[in-house]
Coordinates of C-alpha atoms in Angstrom, one line a residue:
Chain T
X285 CA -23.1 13.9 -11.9
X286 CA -24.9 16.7 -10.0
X287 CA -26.6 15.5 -6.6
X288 CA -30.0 16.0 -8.3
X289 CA -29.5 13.8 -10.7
X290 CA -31.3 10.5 -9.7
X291 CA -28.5 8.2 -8.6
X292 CA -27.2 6.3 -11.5
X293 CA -25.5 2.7 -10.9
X294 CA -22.7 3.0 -12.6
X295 CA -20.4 0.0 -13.7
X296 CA -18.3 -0.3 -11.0
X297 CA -21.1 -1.2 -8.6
X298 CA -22.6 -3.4 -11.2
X299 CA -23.9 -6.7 -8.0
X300 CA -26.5 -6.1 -5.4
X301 CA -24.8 -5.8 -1.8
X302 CA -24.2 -9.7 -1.6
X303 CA -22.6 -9.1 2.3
X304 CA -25.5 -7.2 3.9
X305 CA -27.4 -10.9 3.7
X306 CA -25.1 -13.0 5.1
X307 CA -24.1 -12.1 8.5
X308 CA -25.7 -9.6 10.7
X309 CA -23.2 -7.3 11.9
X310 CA -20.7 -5.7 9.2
X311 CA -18.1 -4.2 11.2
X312 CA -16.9 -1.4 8.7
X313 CA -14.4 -0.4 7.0
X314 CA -11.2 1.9 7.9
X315 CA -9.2 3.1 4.7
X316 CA -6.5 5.0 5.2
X317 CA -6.4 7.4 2.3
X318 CA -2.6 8.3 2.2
X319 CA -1.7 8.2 -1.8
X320 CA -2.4 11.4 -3.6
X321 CA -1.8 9.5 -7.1
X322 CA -5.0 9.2 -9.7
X323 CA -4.9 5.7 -9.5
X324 CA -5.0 4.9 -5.8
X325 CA -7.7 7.8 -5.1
X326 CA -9.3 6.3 -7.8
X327 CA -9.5 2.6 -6.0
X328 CA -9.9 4.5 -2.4
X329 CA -13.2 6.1 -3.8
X330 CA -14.6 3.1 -5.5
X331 CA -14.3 1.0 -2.4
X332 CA -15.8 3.7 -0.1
X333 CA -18.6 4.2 -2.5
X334 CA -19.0 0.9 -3.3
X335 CA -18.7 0.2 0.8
X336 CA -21.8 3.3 1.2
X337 CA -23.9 1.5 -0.9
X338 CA -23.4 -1.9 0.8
X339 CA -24.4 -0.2 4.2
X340 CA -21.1 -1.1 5.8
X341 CA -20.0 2.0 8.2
X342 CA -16.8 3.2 6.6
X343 CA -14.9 6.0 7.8
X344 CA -11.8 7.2 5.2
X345 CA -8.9 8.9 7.0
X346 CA -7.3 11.0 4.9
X347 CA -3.6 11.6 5.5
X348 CA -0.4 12.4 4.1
X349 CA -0.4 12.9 -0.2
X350 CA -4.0 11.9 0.1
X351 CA -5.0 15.0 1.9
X352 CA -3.9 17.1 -0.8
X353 CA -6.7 15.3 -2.5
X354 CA -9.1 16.5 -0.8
X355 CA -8.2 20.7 -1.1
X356 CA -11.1 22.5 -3.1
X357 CA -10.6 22.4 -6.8
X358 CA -9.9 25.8 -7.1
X359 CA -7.4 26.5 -4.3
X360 CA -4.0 26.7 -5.8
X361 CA -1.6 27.3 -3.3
X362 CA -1.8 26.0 0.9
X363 CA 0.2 26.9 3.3
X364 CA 1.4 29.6 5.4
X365 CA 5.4 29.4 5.0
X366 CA 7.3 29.5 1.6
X367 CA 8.1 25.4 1.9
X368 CA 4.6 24.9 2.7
X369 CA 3.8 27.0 -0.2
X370 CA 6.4 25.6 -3.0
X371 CA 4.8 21.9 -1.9
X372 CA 1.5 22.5 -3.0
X373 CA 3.2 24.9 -6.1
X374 CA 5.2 21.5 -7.2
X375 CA 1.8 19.8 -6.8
X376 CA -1.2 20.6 -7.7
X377 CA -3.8 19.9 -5.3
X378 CA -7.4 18.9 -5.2
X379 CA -9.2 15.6 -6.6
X380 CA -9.4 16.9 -10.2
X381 CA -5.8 16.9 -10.6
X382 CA -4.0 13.8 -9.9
X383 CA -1.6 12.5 -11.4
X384 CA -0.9 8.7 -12.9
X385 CA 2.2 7.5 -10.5
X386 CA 3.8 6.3 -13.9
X387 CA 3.1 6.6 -17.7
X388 CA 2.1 10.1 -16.4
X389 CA 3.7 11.3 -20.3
X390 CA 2.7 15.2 -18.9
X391 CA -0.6 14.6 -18.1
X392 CA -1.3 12.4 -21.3
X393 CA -1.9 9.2 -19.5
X394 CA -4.2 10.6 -16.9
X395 CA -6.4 12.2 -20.3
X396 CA -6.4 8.9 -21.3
X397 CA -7.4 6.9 -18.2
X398 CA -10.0 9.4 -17.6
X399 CA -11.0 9.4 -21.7
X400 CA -11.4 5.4 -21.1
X401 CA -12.9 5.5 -17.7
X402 CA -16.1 7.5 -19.1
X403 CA -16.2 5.6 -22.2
X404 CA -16.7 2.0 -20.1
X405 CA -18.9 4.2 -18.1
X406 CA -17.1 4.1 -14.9
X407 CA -17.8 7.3 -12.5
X408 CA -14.4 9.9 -12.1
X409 CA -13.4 10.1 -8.6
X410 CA -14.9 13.0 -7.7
X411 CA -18.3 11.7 -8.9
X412 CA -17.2 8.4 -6.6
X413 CA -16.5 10.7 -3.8
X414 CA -19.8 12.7 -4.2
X415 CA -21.7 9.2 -4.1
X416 CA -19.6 8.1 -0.9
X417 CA -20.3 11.4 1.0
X418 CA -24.4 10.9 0.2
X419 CA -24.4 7.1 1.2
X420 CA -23.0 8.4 4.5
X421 CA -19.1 7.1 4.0
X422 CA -17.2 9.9 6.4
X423 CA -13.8 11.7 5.4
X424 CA -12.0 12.7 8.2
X425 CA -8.4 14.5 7.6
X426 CA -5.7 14.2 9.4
X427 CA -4.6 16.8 11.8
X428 CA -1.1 16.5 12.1
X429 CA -1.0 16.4 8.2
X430 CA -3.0 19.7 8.1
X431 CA -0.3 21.5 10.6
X432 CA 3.0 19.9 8.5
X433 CA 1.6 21.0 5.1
X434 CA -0.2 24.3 6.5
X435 CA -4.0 23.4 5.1
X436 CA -6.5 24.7 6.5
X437 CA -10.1 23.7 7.3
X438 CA -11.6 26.4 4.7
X439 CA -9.2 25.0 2.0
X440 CA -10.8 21.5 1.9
X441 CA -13.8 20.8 0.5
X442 CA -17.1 20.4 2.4
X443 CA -19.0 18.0 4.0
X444 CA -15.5 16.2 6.2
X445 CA -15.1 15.7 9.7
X446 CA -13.3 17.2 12.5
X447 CA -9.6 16.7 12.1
X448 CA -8.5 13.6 13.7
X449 CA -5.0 11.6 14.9
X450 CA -3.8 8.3 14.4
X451 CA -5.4 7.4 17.5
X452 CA -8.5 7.9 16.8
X453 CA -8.1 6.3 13.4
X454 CA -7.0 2.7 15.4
X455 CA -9.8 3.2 17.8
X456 CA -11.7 2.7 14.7
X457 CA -9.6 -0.7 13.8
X458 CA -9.9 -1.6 17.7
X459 CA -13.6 -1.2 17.0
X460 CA -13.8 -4.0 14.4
X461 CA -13.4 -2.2 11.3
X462 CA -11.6 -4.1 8.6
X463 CA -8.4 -1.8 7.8
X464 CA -7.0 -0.5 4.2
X465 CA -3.8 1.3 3.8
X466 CA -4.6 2.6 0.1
Chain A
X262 CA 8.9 -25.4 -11.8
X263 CA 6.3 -27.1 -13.3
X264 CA 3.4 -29.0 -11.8
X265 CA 4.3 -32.4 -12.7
X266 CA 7.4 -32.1 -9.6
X267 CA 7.1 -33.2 -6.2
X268 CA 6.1 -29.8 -4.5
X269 CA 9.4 -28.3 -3.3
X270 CA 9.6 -26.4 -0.2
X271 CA 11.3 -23.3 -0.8
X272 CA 12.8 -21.0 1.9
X273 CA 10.1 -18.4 1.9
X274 CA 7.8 -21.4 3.7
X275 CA 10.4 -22.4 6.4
X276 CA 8.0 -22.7 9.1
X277 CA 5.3 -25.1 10.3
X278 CA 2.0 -23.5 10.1
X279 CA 1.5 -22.5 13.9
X280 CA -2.0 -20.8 13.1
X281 CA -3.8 -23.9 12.6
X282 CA -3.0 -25.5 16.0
X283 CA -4.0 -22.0 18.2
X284 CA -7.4 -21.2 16.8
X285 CA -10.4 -22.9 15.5
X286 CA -12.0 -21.1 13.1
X287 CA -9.4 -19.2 10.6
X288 CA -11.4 -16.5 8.8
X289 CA -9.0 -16.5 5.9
X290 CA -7.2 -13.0 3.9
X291 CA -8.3 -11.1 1.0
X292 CA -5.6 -9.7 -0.6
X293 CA -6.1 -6.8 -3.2
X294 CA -3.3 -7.3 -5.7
X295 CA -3.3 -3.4 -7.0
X296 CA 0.2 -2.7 -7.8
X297 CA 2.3 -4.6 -11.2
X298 CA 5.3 -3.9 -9.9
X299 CA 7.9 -7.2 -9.4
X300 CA 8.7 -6.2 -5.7
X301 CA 5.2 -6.3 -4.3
X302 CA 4.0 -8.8 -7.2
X303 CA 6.5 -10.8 -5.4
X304 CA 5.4 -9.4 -1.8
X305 CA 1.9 -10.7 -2.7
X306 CA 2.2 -14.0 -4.0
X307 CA 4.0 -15.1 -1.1
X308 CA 1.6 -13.9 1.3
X309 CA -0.9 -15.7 -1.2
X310 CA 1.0 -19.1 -1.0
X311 CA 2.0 -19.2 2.1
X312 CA -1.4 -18.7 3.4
X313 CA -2.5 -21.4 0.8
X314 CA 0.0 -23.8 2.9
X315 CA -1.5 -22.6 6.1
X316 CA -4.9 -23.7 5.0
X317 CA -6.5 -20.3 5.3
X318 CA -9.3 -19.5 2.7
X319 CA -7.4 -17.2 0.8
X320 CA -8.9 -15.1 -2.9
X321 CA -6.9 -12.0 -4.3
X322 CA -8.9 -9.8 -6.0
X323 CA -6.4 -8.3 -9.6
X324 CA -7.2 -5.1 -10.3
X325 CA -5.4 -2.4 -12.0
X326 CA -2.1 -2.6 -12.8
X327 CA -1.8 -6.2 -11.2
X328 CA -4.0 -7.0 -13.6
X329 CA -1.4 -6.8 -16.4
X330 CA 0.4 -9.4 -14.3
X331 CA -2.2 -12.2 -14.5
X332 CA -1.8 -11.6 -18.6
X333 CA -0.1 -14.5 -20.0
X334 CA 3.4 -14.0 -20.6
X335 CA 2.7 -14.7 -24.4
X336 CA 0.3 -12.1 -24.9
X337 CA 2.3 -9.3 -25.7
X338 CA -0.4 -6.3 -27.4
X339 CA -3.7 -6.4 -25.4
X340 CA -7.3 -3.8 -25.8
X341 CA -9.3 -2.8 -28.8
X342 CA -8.9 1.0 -29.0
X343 CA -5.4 2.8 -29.7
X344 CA -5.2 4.2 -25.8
X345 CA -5.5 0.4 -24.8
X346 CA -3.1 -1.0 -27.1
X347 CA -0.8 1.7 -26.2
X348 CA -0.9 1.3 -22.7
X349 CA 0.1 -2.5 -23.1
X350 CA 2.8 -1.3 -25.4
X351 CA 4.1 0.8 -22.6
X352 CA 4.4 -1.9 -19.9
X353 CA 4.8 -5.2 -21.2
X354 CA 2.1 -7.6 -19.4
X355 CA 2.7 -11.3 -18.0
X356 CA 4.2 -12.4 -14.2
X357 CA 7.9 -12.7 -15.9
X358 CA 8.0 -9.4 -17.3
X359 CA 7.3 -7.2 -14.7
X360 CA 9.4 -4.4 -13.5
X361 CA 11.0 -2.8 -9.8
X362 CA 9.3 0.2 -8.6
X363 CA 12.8 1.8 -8.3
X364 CA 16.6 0.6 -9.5
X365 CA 15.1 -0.7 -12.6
X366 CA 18.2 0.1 -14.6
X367 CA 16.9 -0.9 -17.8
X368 CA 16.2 -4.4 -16.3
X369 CA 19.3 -4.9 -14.6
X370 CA 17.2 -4.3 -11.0
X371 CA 15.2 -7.2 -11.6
X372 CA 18.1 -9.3 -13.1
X373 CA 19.9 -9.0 -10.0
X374 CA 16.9 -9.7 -7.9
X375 CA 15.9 -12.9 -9.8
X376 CA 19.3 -14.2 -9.5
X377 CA 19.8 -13.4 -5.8
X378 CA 16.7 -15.1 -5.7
X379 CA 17.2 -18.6 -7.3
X380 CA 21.3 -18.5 -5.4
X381 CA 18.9 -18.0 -2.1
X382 CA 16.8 -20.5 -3.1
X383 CA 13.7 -17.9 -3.1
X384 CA 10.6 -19.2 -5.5
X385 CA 10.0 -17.0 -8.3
X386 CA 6.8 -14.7 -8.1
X387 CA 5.0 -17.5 -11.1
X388 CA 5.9 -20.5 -9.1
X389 CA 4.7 -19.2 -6.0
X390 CA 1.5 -18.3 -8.2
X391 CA 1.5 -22.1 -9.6
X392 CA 2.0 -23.4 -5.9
X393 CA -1.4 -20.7 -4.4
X394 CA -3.3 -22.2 -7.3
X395 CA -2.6 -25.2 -6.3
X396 CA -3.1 -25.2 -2.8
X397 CA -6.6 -23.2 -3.3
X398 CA -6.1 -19.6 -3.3
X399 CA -8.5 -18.1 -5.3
X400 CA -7.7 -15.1 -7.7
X401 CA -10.1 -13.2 -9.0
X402 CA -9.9 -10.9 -11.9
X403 CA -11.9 -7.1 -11.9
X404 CA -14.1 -6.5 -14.0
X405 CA -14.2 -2.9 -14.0
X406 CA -10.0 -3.2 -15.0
X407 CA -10.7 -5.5 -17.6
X408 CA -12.8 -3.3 -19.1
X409 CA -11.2 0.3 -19.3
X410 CA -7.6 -1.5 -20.3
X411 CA -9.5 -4.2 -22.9
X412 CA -8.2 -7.6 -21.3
X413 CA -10.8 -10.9 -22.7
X414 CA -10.8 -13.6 -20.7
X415 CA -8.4 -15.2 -23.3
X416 CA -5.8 -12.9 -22.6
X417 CA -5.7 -13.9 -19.0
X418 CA -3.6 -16.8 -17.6
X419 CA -6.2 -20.0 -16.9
X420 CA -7.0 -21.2 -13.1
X421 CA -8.5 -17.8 -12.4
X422 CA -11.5 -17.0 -11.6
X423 CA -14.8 -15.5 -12.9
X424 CA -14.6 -11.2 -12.9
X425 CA -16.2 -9.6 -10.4
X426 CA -16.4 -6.0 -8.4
X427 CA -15.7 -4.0 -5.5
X428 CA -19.1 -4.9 -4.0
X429 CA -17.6 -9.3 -4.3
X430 CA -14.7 -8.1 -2.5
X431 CA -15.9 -6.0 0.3
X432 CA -18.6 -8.8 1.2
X433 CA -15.5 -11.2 1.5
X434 CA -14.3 -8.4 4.1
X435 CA -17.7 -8.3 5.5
X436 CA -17.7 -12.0 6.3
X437 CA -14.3 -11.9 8.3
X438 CA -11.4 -12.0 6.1
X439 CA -8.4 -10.0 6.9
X440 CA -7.9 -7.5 4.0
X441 CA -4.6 -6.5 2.6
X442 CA -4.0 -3.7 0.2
X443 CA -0.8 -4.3 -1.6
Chain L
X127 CA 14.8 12.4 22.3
X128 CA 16.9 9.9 24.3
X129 CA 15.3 7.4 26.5
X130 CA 16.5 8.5 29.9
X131 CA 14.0 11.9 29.2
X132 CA 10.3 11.5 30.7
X133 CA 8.3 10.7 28.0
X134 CA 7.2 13.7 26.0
X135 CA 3.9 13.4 24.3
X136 CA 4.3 14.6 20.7
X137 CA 2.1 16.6 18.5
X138 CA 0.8 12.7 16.8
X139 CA -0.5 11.4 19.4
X140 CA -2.9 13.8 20.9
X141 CA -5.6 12.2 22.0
X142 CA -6.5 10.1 24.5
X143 CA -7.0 6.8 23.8
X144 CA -10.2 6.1 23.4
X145 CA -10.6 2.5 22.0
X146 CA -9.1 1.0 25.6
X147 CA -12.5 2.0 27.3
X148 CA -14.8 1.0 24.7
X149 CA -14.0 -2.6 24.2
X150 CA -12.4 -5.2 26.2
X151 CA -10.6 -7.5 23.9
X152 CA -8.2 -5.4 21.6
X153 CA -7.1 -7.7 19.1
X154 CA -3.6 -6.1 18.2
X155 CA -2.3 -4.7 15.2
X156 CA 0.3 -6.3 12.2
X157 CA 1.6 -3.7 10.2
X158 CA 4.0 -5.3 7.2
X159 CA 6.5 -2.3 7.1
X160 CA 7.1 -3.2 3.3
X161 CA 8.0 0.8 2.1
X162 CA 11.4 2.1 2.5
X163 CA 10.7 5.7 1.4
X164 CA 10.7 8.5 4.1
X165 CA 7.1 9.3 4.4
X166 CA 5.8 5.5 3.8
X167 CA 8.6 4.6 7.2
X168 CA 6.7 7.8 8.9
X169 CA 3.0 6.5 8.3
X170 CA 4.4 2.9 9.9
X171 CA 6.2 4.4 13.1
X172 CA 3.2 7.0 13.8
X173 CA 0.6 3.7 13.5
X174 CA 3.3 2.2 15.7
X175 CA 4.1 4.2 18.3
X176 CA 0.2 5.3 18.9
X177 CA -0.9 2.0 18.7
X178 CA 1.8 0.7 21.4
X179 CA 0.9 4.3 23.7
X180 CA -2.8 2.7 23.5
X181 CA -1.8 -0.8 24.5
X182 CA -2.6 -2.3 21.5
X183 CA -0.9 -5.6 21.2
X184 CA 1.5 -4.4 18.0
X185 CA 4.2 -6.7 16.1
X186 CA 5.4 -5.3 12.7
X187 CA 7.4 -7.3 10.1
X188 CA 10.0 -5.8 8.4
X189 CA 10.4 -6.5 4.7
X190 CA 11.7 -5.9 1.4
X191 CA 13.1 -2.0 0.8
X192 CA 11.3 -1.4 4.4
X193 CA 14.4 -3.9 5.7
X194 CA 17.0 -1.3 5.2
X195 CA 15.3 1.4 7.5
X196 CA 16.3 -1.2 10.2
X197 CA 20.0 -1.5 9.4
X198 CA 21.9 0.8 11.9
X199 CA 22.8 3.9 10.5
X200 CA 26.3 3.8 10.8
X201 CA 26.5 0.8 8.2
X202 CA 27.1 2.3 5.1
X203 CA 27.4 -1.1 2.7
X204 CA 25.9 -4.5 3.4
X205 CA 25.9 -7.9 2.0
X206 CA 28.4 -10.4 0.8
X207 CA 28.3 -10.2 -3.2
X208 CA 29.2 -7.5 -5.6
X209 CA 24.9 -7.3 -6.0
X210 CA 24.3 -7.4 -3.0
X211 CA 26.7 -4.6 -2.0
X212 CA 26.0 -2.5 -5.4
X213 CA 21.9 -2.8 -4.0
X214 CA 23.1 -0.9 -0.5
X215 CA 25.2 1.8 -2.0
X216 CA 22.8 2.8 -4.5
X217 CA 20.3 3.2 -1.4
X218 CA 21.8 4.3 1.7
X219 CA 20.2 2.3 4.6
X220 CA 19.5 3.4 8.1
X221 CA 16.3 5.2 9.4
X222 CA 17.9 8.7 9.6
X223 CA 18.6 8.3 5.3
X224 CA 14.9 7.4 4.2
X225 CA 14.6 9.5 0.8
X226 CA 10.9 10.7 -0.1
X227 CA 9.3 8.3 -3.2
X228 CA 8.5 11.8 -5.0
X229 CA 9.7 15.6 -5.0
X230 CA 13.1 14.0 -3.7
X231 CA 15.2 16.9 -5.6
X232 CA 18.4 15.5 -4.6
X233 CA 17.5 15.8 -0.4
X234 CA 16.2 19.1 -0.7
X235 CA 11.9 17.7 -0.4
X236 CA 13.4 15.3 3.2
X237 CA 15.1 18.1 4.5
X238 CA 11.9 20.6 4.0
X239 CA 9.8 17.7 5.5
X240 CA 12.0 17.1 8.5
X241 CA 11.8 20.8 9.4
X242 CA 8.3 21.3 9.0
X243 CA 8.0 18.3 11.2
X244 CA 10.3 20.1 13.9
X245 CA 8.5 23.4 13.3
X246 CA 5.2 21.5 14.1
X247 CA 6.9 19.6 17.1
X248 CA 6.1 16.7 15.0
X249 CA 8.3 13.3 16.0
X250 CA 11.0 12.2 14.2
X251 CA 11.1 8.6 12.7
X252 CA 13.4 7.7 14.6
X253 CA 12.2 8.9 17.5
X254 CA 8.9 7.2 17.0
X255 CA 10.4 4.0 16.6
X256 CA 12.2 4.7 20.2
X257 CA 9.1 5.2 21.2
X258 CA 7.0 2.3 19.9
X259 CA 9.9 0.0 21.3
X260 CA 9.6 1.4 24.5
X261 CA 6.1 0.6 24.7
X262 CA 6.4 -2.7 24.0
X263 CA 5.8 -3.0 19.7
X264 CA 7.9 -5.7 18.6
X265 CA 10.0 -5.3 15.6
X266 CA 10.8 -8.5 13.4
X267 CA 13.0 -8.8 10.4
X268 CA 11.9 -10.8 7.3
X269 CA 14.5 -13.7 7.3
X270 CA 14.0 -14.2 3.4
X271 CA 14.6 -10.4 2.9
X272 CA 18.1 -10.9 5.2
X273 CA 19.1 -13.4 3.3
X274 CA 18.3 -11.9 -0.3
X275 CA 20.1 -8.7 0.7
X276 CA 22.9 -10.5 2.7
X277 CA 21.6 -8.3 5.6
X278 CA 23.1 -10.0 9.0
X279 CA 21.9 -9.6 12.4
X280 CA 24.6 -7.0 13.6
X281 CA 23.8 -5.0 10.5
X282 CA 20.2 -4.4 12.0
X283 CA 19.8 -1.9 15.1
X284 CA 19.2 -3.3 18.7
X285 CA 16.1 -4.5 20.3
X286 CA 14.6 -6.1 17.1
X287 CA 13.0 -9.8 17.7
X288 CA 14.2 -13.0 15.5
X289 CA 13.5 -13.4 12.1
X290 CA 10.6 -14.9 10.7
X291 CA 8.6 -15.8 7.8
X292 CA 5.4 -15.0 5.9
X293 CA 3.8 -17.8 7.7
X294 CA 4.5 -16.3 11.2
X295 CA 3.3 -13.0 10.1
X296 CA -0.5 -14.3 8.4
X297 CA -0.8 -16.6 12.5
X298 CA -0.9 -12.8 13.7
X299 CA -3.5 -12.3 11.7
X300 CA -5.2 -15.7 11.9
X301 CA -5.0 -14.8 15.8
X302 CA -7.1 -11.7 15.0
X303 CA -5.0 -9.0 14.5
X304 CA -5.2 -6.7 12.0
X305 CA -3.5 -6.0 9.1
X306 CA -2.3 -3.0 7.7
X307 CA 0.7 -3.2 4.9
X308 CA 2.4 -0.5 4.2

């Protein structure tokens, strides 16, 4: 999906926004994004997406594993020191190459999740997080992540927030938002 | 245990439900059953219960690879396509097959765990599924999962509810229920 | 850190806190600390100890694999049975021997984490959990988790509050505080 595209419903939003008539004030939603495995990111982006399209102000903070997620597609290697560097050698960031955390079979079961998603029609995570970032969801990453690991700003991808602490990720839950630890 | 018994009250409900007495107006949880693994199968159906005993409003929303635990245990090959059936080849489905996350040993793990279970007089994850159903806990099966992984309704274990998405379970969020990602 | 030192403020908690001035009724926080792998115990005592520095009401409830972080780290073997003994030395308990759930290589991926985390004058686990003590985030053990594992009082470290069940842990969250499981 390219952001041109008119915005196609796909099958994992198949209900109108049921919540949005019932009560008046959604409080939001606070996911902690803090698995970097295919299946997790995968559930993290359809509820933030499916959250953007309800209207419900959702912020995702993106920490540990997860943040890898979130490095551009085409950066490699992070880091400045060699176990910062080896880390994101042994795994390979960025949203187009996660991992299943089991029947992984070398990347065989990932193909095939990914081979089955698209034939039931379901969007990829990246496509997810593309709808997310347009219905207003925000990504914020982690700061203290960023330092341990050695990522820096230009090696995520665009369009995320100033880097933030836990703090400011339970001032969020002290706020009313509904908390996910994905 | 089956449901013809008086209801026994095993040792994960030792205590009086103190919630009901200190506030009016419980909100009730919405637990996401994600994971098929016996340790937090196990983790969730006694949150699941034990809220049932509480009197909280209580639906988990199966998805992914909880799904395959909501699978009757006699259903051993489910999905249409080759990657589906394969995939249920892989990891047997059904609540009394599943699996630990780590010391599996070839099943001696959860051998060990079952036993230290019933000698510490700990419900098994199915009957502390059979006792939720019965005390109203609601579980709900996604539709999206049922679709990329091929599981019909008939495959399913019966009690259960009609498939929905994301978008039902957010809007149970939205209304006030706690949510729990396990 | 030991806890006659004036309290140093580490690199994870670096802001201020800003949900105590923008509400008045902070609801608290009820973390399940489920996970017993390094960086799962490290996402709990960070939530912890910030949540305690910003004077959010905090309990946690300690269960399953997340238990044995809580036995003192001089026990080396717990429980009565040969299971329940054979569980404990194939997973060393104590906070200071939490493995990492992936790119373990035999203590090599820990030890690289643990000094990254110095180098970045991040907090050590245990250090955090001094911490979140300190500031008043209660610590309770799972009884039917003690009782599974054989895991006795005097095997768990000092300062933790009685045991309790699911039921006392879903009236925290009937009271209104919010749930994280982790």
């Amino acid at each position: 999906m390219t952001l041109a595209e008119p915005p196609v419903t796909p099958t994992t939003l198949p209900e109108p926004a049921p919540a949005a008539e019932e009560h008046t004030e959604p409080k939001g939603l606070a996911i902690i994004c803090y698995s970097g495995d295919l299946e997790k990111t995968w559930a993290a982006m359809i509820l933030a997406s499916t959250a953007g399209a309800m209207a419900m102000p959702t912020k995702v903070f993106v920490t540990f594993w997860g943040l890898q997620t979130f490095v551009r597609d085409d950066v490699r290697i992070t880091g400045d020191n060699w176990m910062q560097k080896m880390m994101s050698f042994m795994q390979r960031p960025g949203i187009s190459h996660r991992k299943l955390s089991k029947m992984n079979f070398f990347g065989m079961g990932p193909w095939m999740m990914r081979k089955l998603a698209k034939q039931y029609n379901v969007a990829s995570p990246k496509e997810l997080l593309e709808m997310a970032t347009l219905m207003g969801v925000e990504f914020v990453p982690c700061q203290m992540t960023m330092d341990m690991f050695g990522i820096k700003r230009e090696d995520l991808i665009e369009g995320m927030g100033d880097p933030v602490g836990a703090a400011t990720y339970l001032s969020y839950v002290g706020d009313g938002a509904a908390p996910l630890f994905i």
